[in-house]
Tab-separated table of C-alpha atoms in Angstrom:
chain	number	residue	atom	x	y	z
A	1413	MET	CA	-10.909	15.913	-21.826
A	1414	LYS	CA	-14.056	16.490	-19.584
A	1415	ARG	CA	-13.837	15.172	-16.321
A	1416	ALA	CA	-16.574	15.552	-13.453
A	1417	THR	CA	-13.978	16.889	-10.698
A	1418	ARG	CA	-14.969	17.735	-7.351
A	1419	THR	CA	-14.580	21.652	-7.617
A	1420	SER	CA	-15.929	24.678	-7.191
A	1421	LYS	CA	-14.688	28.422	-6.347
A	1422	ALA	CA	-14.918	29.952	-2.981
A	1423	GLU	CA	-18.310	31.182	-3.822
A	1424	ALA	CA	-20.507	31.574	-0.663
A	1425	GLU	CA	-23.854	32.317	-2.682
A	1426	PRO	CA	-27.076	32.377	-0.329
A	1427	GLU	CA	-29.658	30.342	-1.756
A	1428	PRO	CA	-32.530	32.623	-3.147
A	1429	PRO	CA	-36.127	32.026	-2.730
A	1430	VAL	CA	-37.484	30.544	-6.048
A	1431	LEU	CA	-37.558	32.840	-8.747
A	1432	PRO	CA	-40.214	33.924	-11.596
A	1433	PRO	CA	-39.089	33.434	-14.846
A	1434	ALA	CA	-36.110	35.734	-16.177
A	1435	PRO	CA	-36.652	38.255	-18.568
A	1436	ALA	CA	-36.005	37.225	-22.018
A	1437	SER	CA	-32.389	39.015	-22.726
A	1438	ASN	CA	-31.283	40.879	-25.585
A	1439	GLU	CA	-27.920	39.086	-25.752
A	1440	LYS	CA	-26.976	38.427	-29.704
A	1441	ASP	CA	-23.944	38.221	-31.648
A	1442	GLU	CA	-22.230	40.722	-32.558
A	1443	LYS	CA	-19.154	40.856	-34.754
A	1444	LYS	CA	-16.710	43.990	-34.971
A	1445	ASP	CA	-13.948	44.095	-37.896
A	1446	GLY	CA	-14.882	40.664	-38.651
A	1447	LYS	CA	-14.259	39.276	-34.685
A	1448	THR	CA	-16.747	37.928	-32.561
A	1449	VAL	CA	-17.293	40.184	-29.181
A	1450	GLU	CA	-18.293	39.511	-25.793
A	1451	PHE	CA	-22.045	39.260	-25.828
A	1452	GLN	CA	-24.071	41.649	-23.399
A	1453	GLY	CA	-27.050	41.720	-21.883
A	1454	LYS	CA	-29.190	44.776	-20.445
A	1455	GLY	CA	-27.374	47.961	-19.592
A	1456	GLY	CA	-24.154	46.293	-21.138
A	1457	ALA	CA	-23.767	43.801	-18.502
A	1458	LYS	CA	-21.766	40.982	-19.913
A	1459	THR	CA	-21.863	37.412	-19.133
A	1460	TRP	CA	-19.678	35.266	-18.354
A	1461	GLY	CA	-20.034	31.796	-19.455
A	1462	ARG	CA	-17.628	30.638	-22.027
A	1463	ALA	CA	-14.575	33.076	-22.370
A	1464	HIS	CA	-12.730	31.347	-25.282
A	1465	LYS	CA	-12.062	33.384	-28.010
A	1466	PRO	CA	-11.399	31.869	-31.465
A	1467	ASN	CA	-8.399	32.316	-33.053
A	1468	PHE	CA	-6.102	30.061	-35.628
A	1469	MET	CA	-3.862	28.132	-33.349
A	1470	GLY	CA	-6.993	27.427	-30.777
A	1471	ALA	CA	-9.433	26.277	-33.691
A	1472	LEU	CA	-6.347	24.311	-35.058
A	1473	ALA	CA	-5.492	22.889	-31.366
A	1474	VAL	CA	-9.485	21.798	-30.980
A	1475	TYR	CA	-9.222	20.600	-34.525
A	1476	LEU	CA	-6.472	18.092	-33.783
A	1477	MET	CA	-8.331	16.950	-30.442
A	1478	ILE	CA	-11.202	16.468	-32.229
A	1479	ILE	CA	-9.451	14.112	-34.810
A	1480	PHE	CA	-6.699	12.354	-32.454
A	1481	CYS	CA	-8.272	12.002	-28.890
A	1482	PRO	CA	-9.098	8.288	-29.583
A	1483	ILE	CA	-5.653	7.625	-30.389
A	1484	LEU	CA	-5.014	7.719	-26.339
A	1485	PRO	CA	-7.225	5.127	-24.908
A	1486	PHE	CA	-6.620	2.960	-27.666
A	1487	TYR	CA	-3.060	3.181	-27.701
A	1488	ALA	CA	-3.454	2.450	-23.934
A	1489	TYR	CA	-5.175	-0.760	-24.994
A	1490	ALA	CA	-2.428	-1.684	-27.282
A	1491	SER	CA	0.311	-1.163	-24.996
A	1492	CYS	CA	-1.276	-3.236	-22.123
A	1493	SER	CA	-2.784	-5.957	-24.575
A	1494	ALA	CA	0.730	-6.760	-26.211
A	1495	TYR	CA	3.752	-4.887	-24.397
A	1496	GLU	CA	2.626	-5.467	-20.620
A	1497	CYS	CA	1.479	-2.169	-20.139
A	1498	SER	CA	4.579	-0.001	-21.660
A	1499	ILE	CA	3.741	2.944	-23.816
A	1500	THR	CA	7.778	2.710	-24.450
A	1501	ASN	CA	8.062	-0.311	-25.840
A	1502	LEU	CA	5.211	0.053	-27.993
A	1503	ALA	CA	6.655	3.391	-29.058
A	1504	GLN	CA	10.140	1.916	-29.738
A	1505	ASP	CA	8.321	-0.945	-31.897
A	1506	ILE	CA	6.830	1.770	-33.965
A	1507	VAL	CA	9.479	3.669	-34.446
A	1508	ALA	CA	11.941	0.176	-35.149
A	1509	THR	CA	9.705	-0.650	-37.731
A	1510	GLN	CA	8.747	2.947	-39.109
A	1511	SER	CA	5.179	1.475	-39.006
A	1512	ILE	CA	2.244	2.078	-37.218
A	1513	LEU	CA	1.387	-1.622	-37.756
A	1514	PRO	CA	2.767	-2.516	-34.114
A	1515	PHE	CA	-0.195	-0.052	-32.888
A	1516	TRP	CA	-2.673	-0.830	-35.845
A	1517	ASN	CA	-2.745	-4.606	-35.374
A	1518	ASN	CA	-2.827	-4.519	-31.467
A	1519	ILE	CA	-6.266	-1.885	-32.087
A	1520	PRO	CA	-9.406	-4.057	-31.002
A	1521	THR	CA	-12.482	-4.529	-33.637
A	1522	PRO	CA	-15.670	-3.240	-32.601
A	1523	SER	CA	-18.592	-5.787	-32.545
A	1524	VAL	CA	-22.396	-5.332	-32.444
A	1525	GLN	CA	-22.188	-6.554	-28.380
A	1526	GLY	CA	-20.421	-3.879	-27.635
A	1527	PHE	CA	-23.166	-0.978	-29.017
A	1528	GLN	CA	-26.167	-3.320	-27.652
A	1529	ILE	CA	-24.561	-3.333	-24.018
A	1530	LEU	CA	-23.974	0.676	-24.169
A	1531	GLY	CA	-27.516	0.769	-25.538
A	1532	VAL	CA	-29.298	-0.810	-22.755
A	1533	TRP	CA	-27.078	1.022	-20.131
A	1534	VAL	CA	-27.629	4.566	-21.578
A	1535	VAL	CA	-31.488	4.037	-22.160
A	1536	PHE	CA	-31.433	2.207	-18.199
A	1537	GLN	CA	-29.495	5.499	-17.049
A	1538	ALA	CA	-31.983	7.782	-18.888
A	1539	LEU	CA	-34.974	6.481	-17.236
A	1540	VAL	CA	-33.811	6.215	-13.811
A	1541	TYR	CA	-32.597	10.016	-14.351
A	1542	VAL	CA	-35.860	11.072	-15.234
A	1543	TYR	CA	-38.459	9.266	-12.539
A	1544	LEU	CA	-36.642	7.745	-10.095
A	1545	PRO	CA	-37.795	9.973	-6.956
A	1546	GLY	CA	-35.181	12.599	-5.380
A	1547	PRO	CA	-34.975	15.962	-4.325
A	1548	LYS	CA	-35.107	18.771	-6.434
A	1549	GLY	CA	-32.015	20.936	-6.690
A	1550	TYR	CA	-30.995	24.538	-8.088
A	1551	GLY	CA	-27.993	25.240	-10.049
A	1552	GLN	CA	-26.428	28.934	-9.996
A	1553	LEU	CA	-27.920	31.664	-12.263
A	1554	THR	CA	-26.914	31.152	-15.692
A	1555	PRO	CA	-25.298	34.184	-17.764
A	1556	ALA	CA	-29.069	34.688	-19.398
A	1557	GLY	CA	-30.316	35.073	-15.242
A	1558	LYS	CA	-31.952	31.254	-15.617
A	1559	LYS	CA	-32.299	29.553	-12.175
A	1560	LEU	CA	-32.468	25.795	-13.333
A	1561	GLU	CA	-34.532	23.092	-11.391
A	1562	TYR	CA	-32.699	19.362	-11.197
A	1563	ASN	CA	-33.932	15.817	-9.801
A	1564	VAL	CA	-30.891	15.134	-7.511
A	1565	ASN	CA	-31.445	11.495	-7.506
A	1566	GLY	CA	-27.867	10.330	-8.089
A	1567	PHE	CA	-26.752	8.857	-5.079
A	1568	SER	CA	-30.271	6.833	-5.132
A	1569	ALA	CA	-29.552	5.808	-8.534
A	1570	TYR	CA	-25.552	4.735	-7.634
A	1571	LEU	CA	-27.266	2.396	-5.205
A	1572	LEU	CA	-29.796	1.253	-7.528
A	1573	THR	CA	-27.474	0.416	-10.182
A	1574	HIS	CA	-25.144	-1.244	-8.189
A	1575	VAL	CA	-27.637	-3.817	-6.148
A	1576	LEU	CA	-29.346	-4.591	-9.666
A	1577	PHE	CA	-25.694	-5.639	-11.075
A	1578	VAL	CA	-25.085	-7.481	-8.468
A	1579	PHE	CA	-28.205	-9.303	-7.955
A	1580	LEU	CA	-29.117	-9.861	-11.955
A	1581	SER	CA	-25.135	-10.787	-12.478
A	1582	ASP	CA	-23.764	-13.613	-11.398
A	1583	MET	CA	-21.339	-12.134	-8.949
A	1584	THR	CA	-22.888	-14.476	-6.080
A	1585	PRO	CA	-24.185	-17.415	-5.353
A	1586	TYR	CA	-27.191	-15.950	-4.500
A	1587	SER	CA	-27.060	-13.909	-7.741
A	1588	ALA	CA	-29.917	-14.569	-10.563
A	1589	GLY	CA	-26.833	-15.018	-13.241
A	1590	PHE	CA	-28.611	-13.322	-16.236
A	1591	PHE	CA	-25.106	-12.177	-16.998
A	1592	PRO	CA	-21.650	-12.464	-15.910
A	1593	ALA	CA	-20.171	-10.107	-13.453
A	1594	THR	CA	-17.122	-9.771	-15.834
A	1595	ILE	CA	-19.412	-8.625	-18.537
A	1596	ILE	CA	-17.674	-5.205	-19.159
A	1597	ALA	CA	-14.251	-6.802	-18.767
A	1598	ASP	CA	-15.091	-9.777	-21.339
A	1599	HIS	CA	-16.653	-6.984	-24.170
A	1600	TYR	CA	-13.969	-3.922	-22.519
A	1601	SER	CA	-12.443	-3.693	-26.125
A	1602	SER	CA	-15.701	-3.275	-28.051
A	1603	LEU	CA	-17.424	-1.300	-25.326
A	1604	LEU	CA	-14.410	1.133	-25.921
A	1605	TRP	CA	-15.390	1.232	-29.641
A	1606	ALA	CA	-19.215	1.709	-28.891
A	1607	CYS	CA	-18.334	4.599	-26.263
A	1608	CYS	CA	-16.224	6.548	-28.542
A	1609	ALA	CA	-18.808	6.292	-31.348
A	1610	ALA	CA	-21.198	7.577	-28.900
A	1611	GLY	CA	-19.118	10.547	-28.206
A	1612	TYR	CA	-19.172	11.719	-31.487
A	1613	ILE	CA	-22.931	10.995	-31.725
A	1614	VAL	CA	-23.828	12.943	-29.173
A	1615	ALA	CA	-21.370	16.133	-29.959
A	1616	THR	CA	-22.903	16.288	-33.011
A	1617	TYR	CA	-26.524	16.020	-31.956
A	1618	ALA	CA	-25.931	18.846	-29.192
A	1619	TYR	CA	-24.447	20.830	-31.934
A	1620	ILE	CA	-27.366	20.684	-34.337
A	1621	LYS	CA	-29.865	21.035	-31.284
A	1622	ALA	CA	-28.142	24.212	-29.841
A	1623	ARG	CA	-28.933	25.337	-34.020
A	1624	VAL	CA	-32.240	24.330	-34.427
A	1625	ALA	CA	-34.014	23.531	-31.441
A	1626	PRO	CA	-31.944	24.823	-28.132
A	1627	THR	CA	-33.583	24.486	-24.601
A	1628	HIS	CA	-32.783	28.006	-24.063
A	1629	PRO	CA	-31.854	30.319	-26.407
A	1630	GLU	CA	-30.844	33.206	-24.537
A	1631	ASP	CA	-27.863	31.282	-22.866
A	1632	ARG	CA	-26.024	30.304	-26.068
A	1633	LYS	CA	-22.831	31.412	-26.982
A	1634	PHE	CA	-21.396	31.363	-30.725
A	1635	THR	CA	-18.356	32.705	-32.076
A	1636	GLY	CA	-18.496	32.137	-35.438
A	1637	ASN	CA	-16.171	29.279	-35.813
A	1638	PHE	CA	-17.478	25.674	-36.712
A	1639	VAL	CA	-14.644	23.825	-35.072
A	1640	PHE	CA	-14.653	25.555	-31.842
A	1641	ASP	CA	-18.261	25.953	-31.209
A	1642	TYR	CA	-18.395	21.993	-31.794
A	1643	PHE	CA	-15.978	21.828	-29.254
A	1644	TRP	CA	-16.363	23.888	-26.570
A	1645	GLY	CA	-20.548	23.691	-26.808
A	1646	VAL	CA	-23.265	26.186	-27.804
A	1647	GLU	CA	-26.145	25.374	-25.366
A	1648	PHE	CA	-25.292	25.945	-22.001
A	1649	ASN	CA	-28.061	23.312	-20.469
A	1650	PRO	CA	-29.552	21.357	-23.244
A	1651	ARG	CA	-32.186	19.361	-21.992
A	1652	GLU	CA	-34.803	16.575	-23.830
A	1653	GLN	CA	-38.235	17.632	-22.473
A	1654	TRP	CA	-40.588	15.212	-24.240
A	1655	PHE	CA	-40.175	12.386	-21.457
A	1656	PRO	CA	-43.943	11.754	-20.700
A	1657	LYS	CA	-44.880	13.657	-17.463
A	1658	ILE	CA	-45.465	11.259	-14.571
A	1659	GLY	CA	-44.671	10.918	-10.986
A	1660	GLN	CA	-41.586	12.271	-10.090
A	1661	ASN	CA	-41.118	14.117	-13.814
A	1662	ALA	CA	-44.692	16.002	-13.263
A	1663	SER	CA	-42.595	19.406	-13.168
A	1664	GLY	CA	-41.303	18.084	-16.972
A	1665	GLU	CA	-37.647	19.255	-16.305
A	1666	GLY	CA	-36.701	15.911	-18.195
A	1667	LEU	CA	-33.292	14.760	-18.952
A	1668	ASP	CA	-30.398	17.535	-18.494
A	1669	TRP	CA	-27.435	16.291	-20.786
A	1670	LYS	CA	-24.843	17.525	-18.765
A	1671	LEU	CA	-25.821	16.252	-15.279
A	1672	TYR	CA	-26.722	12.938	-17.371
A	1673	TRP	CA	-23.875	12.337	-19.409
A	1674	VAL	CA	-21.286	13.105	-16.829
A	1675	GLY	CA	-22.772	11.377	-13.999
A	1676	ARG	CA	-24.996	8.763	-15.067
A	1677	HIS	CA	-23.101	7.463	-18.357
A	1678	GLY	CA	-19.489	8.699	-17.006
A	1679	MET	CA	-19.233	8.517	-13.453
A	1680	MET	CA	-21.457	5.541	-12.896
A	1681	GLY	CA	-20.052	3.893	-16.177
A	1682	TRP	CA	-16.451	4.255	-14.265
A	1683	SER	CA	-17.456	2.765	-11.118
A	1684	LEU	CA	-19.173	-0.597	-13.017
A	1685	ILE	CA	-15.482	-0.757	-15.099
A	1686	ASN	CA	-13.971	-1.150	-11.967
A	1687	LEU	CA	-16.224	-3.338	-10.608
A	1688	SER	CA	-16.560	-5.818	-13.481
A	1689	LEU	CA	-12.058	-5.594	-13.871
A	1690	ALA	CA	-11.690	-6.566	-9.933
A	1691	VAL	CA	-14.286	-9.447	-10.403
A	1692	TYR	CA	-12.342	-10.124	-13.285
A	1693	GLN	CA	-8.778	-10.493	-11.532
A	1694	HIS	CA	-10.246	-12.033	-8.441
A	1695	ARG	CA	-11.831	-14.959	-11.028
A	1696	PHE	CA	-8.667	-15.404	-12.862
A	1697	LEU	CA	-5.937	-15.435	-9.906
A	1698	ALA	CA	-8.457	-17.788	-8.340
A	1699	ALA	CA	-8.300	-20.179	-11.417
A	1700	HIS	CA	-4.802	-19.785	-12.119
A	1701	PRO	CA	-2.957	-20.181	-8.215
A	1702	GLY	CA	0.691	-19.119	-8.475
A	1703	HIS	CA	0.211	-16.906	-11.587
A	1704	PRO	CA	3.850	-15.373	-12.023
A	1705	SER	CA	4.069	-11.418	-11.964
A	1706	LYS	CA	7.559	-9.802	-12.849
A	1707	PHE	CA	6.178	-6.570	-11.663
A	1708	SER	CA	4.572	-7.354	-8.280
A	1709	PRO	CA	7.031	-6.592	-5.071
A	1710	VAL	CA	5.221	-9.618	-3.321
A	1711	ALA	CA	3.931	-13.155	-4.441
A	1712	LEU	CA	0.392	-13.033	-5.576
A	1713	PRO	CA	-2.668	-14.448	-3.498
A	1714	SER	CA	-4.898	-17.089	-4.821
A	1715	HIS	CA	-7.897	-14.215	-5.073
A	1716	ILE	CA	-8.175	-10.560	-5.682
A	1717	THR	CA	-4.941	-8.163	-4.967
A	1718	ASN	CA	-4.586	-5.717	-2.157
A	1719	SER	CA	-3.824	-3.236	-4.887
A	1720	MET	CA	-7.010	-3.979	-6.788
A	1721	VAL	CA	-8.887	-3.641	-3.375
A	1722	LEU	CA	-7.759	-0.230	-2.725
A	1723	LEU	CA	-7.880	1.228	-5.752
A	1724	ASN	CA	-11.655	0.481	-5.582
A	1725	VAL	CA	-11.782	1.354	-2.311
A	1726	LEU	CA	-10.204	4.647	-3.106
A	1727	HIS	CA	-12.437	5.102	-6.366
A	1728	THR	CA	-15.595	4.370	-4.771
A	1729	ILE	CA	-15.364	7.098	-1.996
A	1730	TYR	CA	-14.385	9.441	-4.645
A	1731	ILE	CA	-17.489	8.405	-6.766
A	1732	ALA	CA	-19.885	7.662	-4.454
A	1733	ASP	CA	-19.198	11.294	-2.679
A	1734	PHE	CA	-19.938	12.427	-6.069
A	1735	PHE	CA	-23.239	11.241	-6.089
A	1736	TYR	CA	-23.921	11.569	-2.504
A	1737	ASN	CA	-23.567	15.710	-2.620
A	1738	GLU	CA	-24.962	15.871	-6.440
A	1739	ASP	CA	-26.693	19.094	-5.260
A	1740	TRP	CA	-23.452	20.522	-4.319
A	1741	TYR	CA	-22.191	19.677	-8.219
A	1742	LEU	CA	-24.844	21.843	-9.782
A	1743	ARG	CA	-22.872	25.187	-8.665
A	1744	THR	CA	-19.718	23.739	-10.045
A	1745	ILE	CA	-17.932	24.781	-13.043
A	1746	ASP	CA	-18.581	22.075	-14.947
A	1747	ILE	CA	-22.734	23.066	-14.800
A	1748	ALA	CA	-22.281	26.906	-13.707
A	1749	HIS	CA	-19.565	27.637	-16.618
A	1750	ASP	CA	-19.457	25.123	-19.096
A	1751	HIS	CA	-21.254	24.915	-22.421
A	1752	PHE	CA	-21.988	21.121	-23.657
A	1753	GLY	CA	-20.169	19.944	-26.718
A	1754	PHE	CA	-17.599	17.763	-27.735
A	1755	MET	CA	-15.350	18.149	-24.823
A	1756	PHE	CA	-18.165	17.074	-22.370
A	1757	ALA	CA	-19.962	14.312	-24.689
A	1758	TRP	CA	-17.016	12.146	-26.139
A	1759	GLY	CA	-14.819	13.262	-22.843
A	1760	ASP	CA	-17.450	11.822	-20.551
A	1761	SER	CA	-18.225	9.002	-23.315
A	1762	THR	CA	-14.703	7.962	-23.454
A	1763	TRP	CA	-12.354	9.587	-21.901
A	1764	LEU	CA	-13.832	9.644	-18.290
A	1765	THR	CA	-15.027	5.683	-18.518
A	1766	PHE	CA	-11.689	4.395	-19.804
A	1767	MET	CA	-9.009	6.894	-19.316
A	1768	TYR	CA	-9.928	7.237	-15.749
A	1769	ALA	CA	-10.327	3.330	-15.005
A	1770	LEU	CA	-6.702	2.815	-16.485
A	1771	GLN	CA	-5.277	1.632	-13.241
A	1772	SER	CA	-8.032	-1.128	-13.152
A	1773	PHE	CA	-6.918	-2.275	-16.892
A	1774	TYR	CA	-3.625	-2.334	-15.790
A	1775	LEU	CA	-3.942	-4.549	-12.389
A	1776	ILE	CA	-5.871	-7.119	-14.451
A	1777	ASN	CA	-2.707	-7.119	-17.164
A	1778	ASN	CA	-0.446	-6.581	-14.249
A	1779	PRO	CA	-1.293	-7.697	-11.025
A	1780	ILE	CA	0.592	-6.441	-7.858
A	1781	GLU	CA	0.594	-7.626	-4.264
A	1782	LEU	CA	1.409	-4.382	-2.482
A	1783	PRO	CA	3.709	-4.483	0.500
A	1784	PRO	CA	2.042	-3.672	3.799
A	1785	VAL	CA	4.154	-0.144	4.363
A	1786	TYR	CA	3.616	0.749	0.814
A	1787	PHE	CA	-0.305	0.065	1.308
A	1788	TRP	CA	-0.902	2.056	3.863
A	1789	THR	CA	1.028	5.095	2.914
A	1790	VAL	CA	-0.865	5.168	-0.635
A	1791	ALA	CA	-3.936	4.401	1.726
A	1792	ALA	CA	-3.316	7.500	3.963
A	1793	LEU	CA	-2.429	10.001	0.899
A	1794	GLY	CA	-5.705	8.846	-0.424
A	1795	PHE	CA	-7.644	9.089	2.580
A	1796	VAL	CA	-5.944	12.327	3.588
A	1797	GLY	CA	-6.781	14.058	-0.002
A	1798	TYR	CA	-10.340	13.173	0.602
A	1799	ALA	CA	-10.700	14.777	4.066
A	1800	ILE	CA	-9.375	17.937	2.622
A	1801	PHE	CA	-11.395	18.148	-0.210
A	1802	ARG	CA	-14.623	17.345	2.309
A	1803	ILE	CA	-13.756	19.826	4.831
A	1804	THR	CA	-12.778	22.544	2.018
A	1805	ASN	CA	-16.561	22.373	0.489
A	1806	ALA	CA	-18.194	21.799	4.007
A	1807	GLN	CA	-16.586	25.338	5.055
A	1808	LYS	CA	-17.702	26.740	1.461
A	1809	ASP	CA	-21.159	25.682	2.215
A	1810	LEU	CA	-21.628	26.542	5.682
A	1811	ALA	CA	-20.408	30.141	4.607
A	1812	ARG	CA	-23.404	30.222	1.845
A	1813	SER	CA	-25.931	28.575	4.169
A	1814	THR	CA	-25.124	31.319	6.984
A	1815	ASN	CA	-24.714	34.298	4.576
A	1816	GLY	CA	-21.055	34.347	5.835
A	1817	ASN	CA	-22.456	34.449	9.756
A	1818	CYS	CA	-20.712	31.292	11.201
A	1819	THR	CA	-17.326	30.410	12.499
A	1820	ILE	CA	-14.330	28.507	10.808
A	1821	TRP	CA	-11.925	27.066	12.581
A	1822	GLY	CA	-12.920	28.398	15.559
A	1823	LYS	CA	-12.999	31.836	14.402
A	1824	PRO	CA	-15.786	34.344	12.410
A	1825	ALA	CA	-15.706	33.902	8.657
A	1826	THR	CA	-13.758	36.544	6.960
A	1827	PHE	CA	-14.966	37.081	3.318
A	1828	VAL	CA	-14.699	39.639	0.356
A	1829	ARG	CA	-18.344	40.788	-0.557
A	1830	ALA	CA	-18.602	41.010	-4.258
A	1831	GLU	CA	-21.520	41.434	-6.742
A	1832	TYR	CA	-22.331	40.315	-10.400
A	1833	THR	CA	-24.211	40.923	-12.991
A	1834	THR	CA	-26.070	38.425	-14.891
A	1835	SER	CA	-27.375	39.499	-18.788
A	1836	ASP	CA	-30.766	40.292	-17.788
A	1837	GLY	CA	-29.639	43.308	-16.232
A	1838	VAL	CA	-30.458	41.911	-12.394
A	1839	LYS	CA	-27.340	42.586	-9.827
A	1840	HIS	CA	-26.564	40.114	-7.398
A	1841	ASP	CA	-24.573	39.461	-3.843
A	1842	THR	CA	-21.986	36.871	-3.367
A	1843	LEU	CA	-19.091	36.052	-1.034
A	1844	LEU	CA	-15.633	35.162	-1.612
A	1845	LEU	CA	-14.417	33.264	1.246
A	1846	THR	CA	-11.303	33.795	2.588
A	1847	SER	CA	-11.269	31.473	6.005
A	1848	GLY	CA	-10.197	28.053	6.822
A	1849	PHE	CA	-8.681	26.167	3.724
A	1850	TRP	CA	-10.150	29.175	1.400
A	1851	GLY	CA	-7.797	31.368	3.122
A	1852	ILE	CA	-4.792	29.220	2.671
A	1853	ALA	CA	-5.329	29.200	-1.362
A	1854	ARG	CA	-7.812	29.725	-3.654
A	1855	HIS	CA	-8.076	26.356	-4.811
A	1856	MET	CA	-7.761	23.926	-2.236
A	1857	ASN	CA	-9.634	21.705	-3.379
A	1858	TYR	CA	-7.570	21.196	-6.359
A	1859	THR	CA	-4.766	20.429	-4.478
A	1860	ALA	CA	-6.910	17.612	-2.568
A	1861	ASP	CA	-8.113	16.393	-5.175
A	1862	LEU	CA	-4.417	15.543	-6.812
A	1863	MET	CA	-3.346	14.182	-3.698
A	1864	GLY	CA	-6.118	11.322	-4.507
A	1865	CYS	CA	-4.955	11.133	-7.933
A	1866	LEU	CA	-1.837	10.369	-7.288
A	1867	ALA	CA	-2.789	7.857	-4.474
A	1868	TYR	CA	-5.101	5.841	-7.331
A	1869	CYS	CA	-1.776	5.992	-9.637
A	1870	MET	CA	0.718	4.749	-6.647
A	1871	THR	CA	-1.736	1.611	-6.451
A	1872	CYS	CA	-0.002	0.101	-9.289
A	1873	GLY	CA	3.381	0.391	-8.056
A	1874	LEU	CA	6.116	1.688	-9.647
A	1875	SER	CA	7.430	-0.201	-12.474
A	1876	HIS	CA	5.879	1.719	-15.364
A	1877	ALA	CA	4.751	5.017	-16.250
A	1878	MET	CA	1.307	4.284	-18.013
A	1879	PRO	CA	-0.606	4.548	-14.484
A	1880	TYR	CA	1.031	7.949	-13.784
A	1881	PHE	CA	-0.907	9.649	-16.987
A	1882	TYR	CA	-3.419	10.107	-14.419
A	1883	VAL	CA	-2.226	12.217	-12.635
A	1884	ILE	CA	-0.185	14.202	-15.007
A	1885	TYR	CA	-3.298	14.661	-17.203
A	1886	MET	CA	-5.265	15.768	-14.066
A	1887	THR	CA	-2.581	18.328	-13.219
A	1888	LEU	CA	-2.717	19.617	-16.712
A	1889	LEU	CA	-6.337	19.891	-16.620
A	1890	LEU	CA	-6.665	21.487	-13.190
A	1891	LEU	CA	-3.971	23.964	-14.279
A	1892	GLY	CA	-5.810	24.856	-17.372
A	1893	ARG	CA	-9.486	25.302	-15.489
A	1894	ASN	CA	-7.904	27.227	-12.722
A	1895	TYR	CA	-6.692	29.441	-15.528
A	1896	ARG	CA	-10.382	29.353	-17.024
A	1897	ASP	CA	-11.538	29.757	-13.768
A	1898	GLU	CA	-9.710	33.060	-12.704
A	1899	SER	CA	-10.529	34.726	-15.784
A	1900	ARG	CA	-14.181	34.114	-15.259
A	1901	CYS	CA	-14.205	35.599	-11.616
A	1902	SER	CA	-11.907	38.381	-13.023
A	1903	GLY	CA	-14.430	38.893	-15.247
A	1904	LYS	CA	-17.690	38.232	-12.906
A	1905	TYR	CA	-16.633	40.398	-9.871
A	1906	GLY	CA	-13.795	42.601	-11.467
A	1907	ASP	CA	-12.065	44.994	-8.485
A	1908	LYS	CA	-13.356	42.490	-5.724
A	1909	TRP	CA	-11.715	39.889	-7.517
A	1910	LYS	CA	-8.338	41.473	-7.359
A	1911	GLU	CA	-8.974	42.558	-3.794
A	1912	TYR	CA	-9.601	38.484	-3.085
A	1913	CYS	CA	-6.289	37.690	-4.461
A	1914	LYS	CA	-4.375	40.051	-2.591
A	1915	GLN	CA	-5.999	38.171	0.649
A	1916	VAL	CA	-5.424	34.868	-0.635
A	1917	PRO	CA	-2.170	35.080	-2.584
A	1918	TYR	CA	-1.835	31.146	-3.619
A	1919	VAL	CA	-3.380	29.398	-6.140
A	1920	LEU	CA	-2.379	25.497	-5.554
A	1921	ILE	CA	0.490	25.376	-2.834
A	1922	PRO	CA	0.603	27.439	0.274
A	1923	GLY	CA	3.859	29.597	0.079
A	1924	ILE	CA	5.054	28.016	-3.293
A	1925	PHE	CA	1.958	28.503	-6.189
């Protein structure tokens, strides 16, 4: 499912002046021999948005994901609640009994409280998104030639949310104590139900909105297959523009569903889940000194474990970096290429929040104190991965801001100059960077991301496979994303992309792949 990955191409696109409204595109659905063909704009210019074409197997795959995706987070919950987070022990019981009852009996029941907490959360984050002051940011040109404006207040929203959580909860002796800091841990199962339901509701709303009230009709893509369109999305950048135009929102841009749902609900929610589970572990161990844990290689402390601390530090760096560099995120594949459908809606509502917090959930069920050598090895892996990622994107941003007139690693930047055409018939120049990390592999940012993912999993020790689901999933996700990204770039830049690939032949691992 969808993830707010810190990804980007080696594109170094100079920031143009504010553009006038793009002319209306003559894009339309075309069908030949019963098959939907690529949309085209003026002069036959192809759009480069979602490139998926419906077929029987593809439609069947997305249909099954829509139906069965919720099983995985609930299976993880059942495994941890009754089987010490062993995915194989639960599976063995299911096989031995020839029944799904071992799974079914350990699925939590939904509650009103979970939906109430989620309702307050999404409304609060929506209001903060729209009205909290922040600088204006601009995404890349859409396939129809639009350059959308965003209220980039993510880092301020991140700080505000966490400060309010600390001082309104009972986290410290000086906090107001309106609710327990363990509120998410206490209602974890009911929030899982609420977020799962919210994902389906938002996905259905997005599909209907794309049909009857699209924000930017010319940036839609229909395939003629309902299941395909529902999963991958139809609208490119759906927005809610009915918010009263006051203060920061005077421009009337309103709420952008992509940025809001990924960042403010998904990433922000992931951060608070981690925090609440960490407080829960600290209070549990303090109340149960000498608590045994057969999976911990070192005796447990009477407070929070070093594994939970390290995990939260690494996750905090990742998430805070996302919000601090929110303007950069506007030009990644999530915003610049993907449409808003079930993959976004359910993925960022449930998958991101609960499956990405799986290590924290594991550590409250199996608290682990890590030996010093292992601890610092995992920390080094996470910090080095983050450093490579940050340097990689800094190099790209430098090349973009200087139009290639810069030095990288002490040498003049090298690049392939390419052009692409939006569906309004306008041609644009861009740079495909071949210097620094971008000259080593086309997606070194993905490689760095996977180093961090492995470090998160290793904080949970080596006793169970469940925490490592995350790095396995992320590897598959980024390989799939790489395939989609390379396909789009090939269509977008043509022969120039082939030239770039010849200069930078490796994708993720220099000398290997």
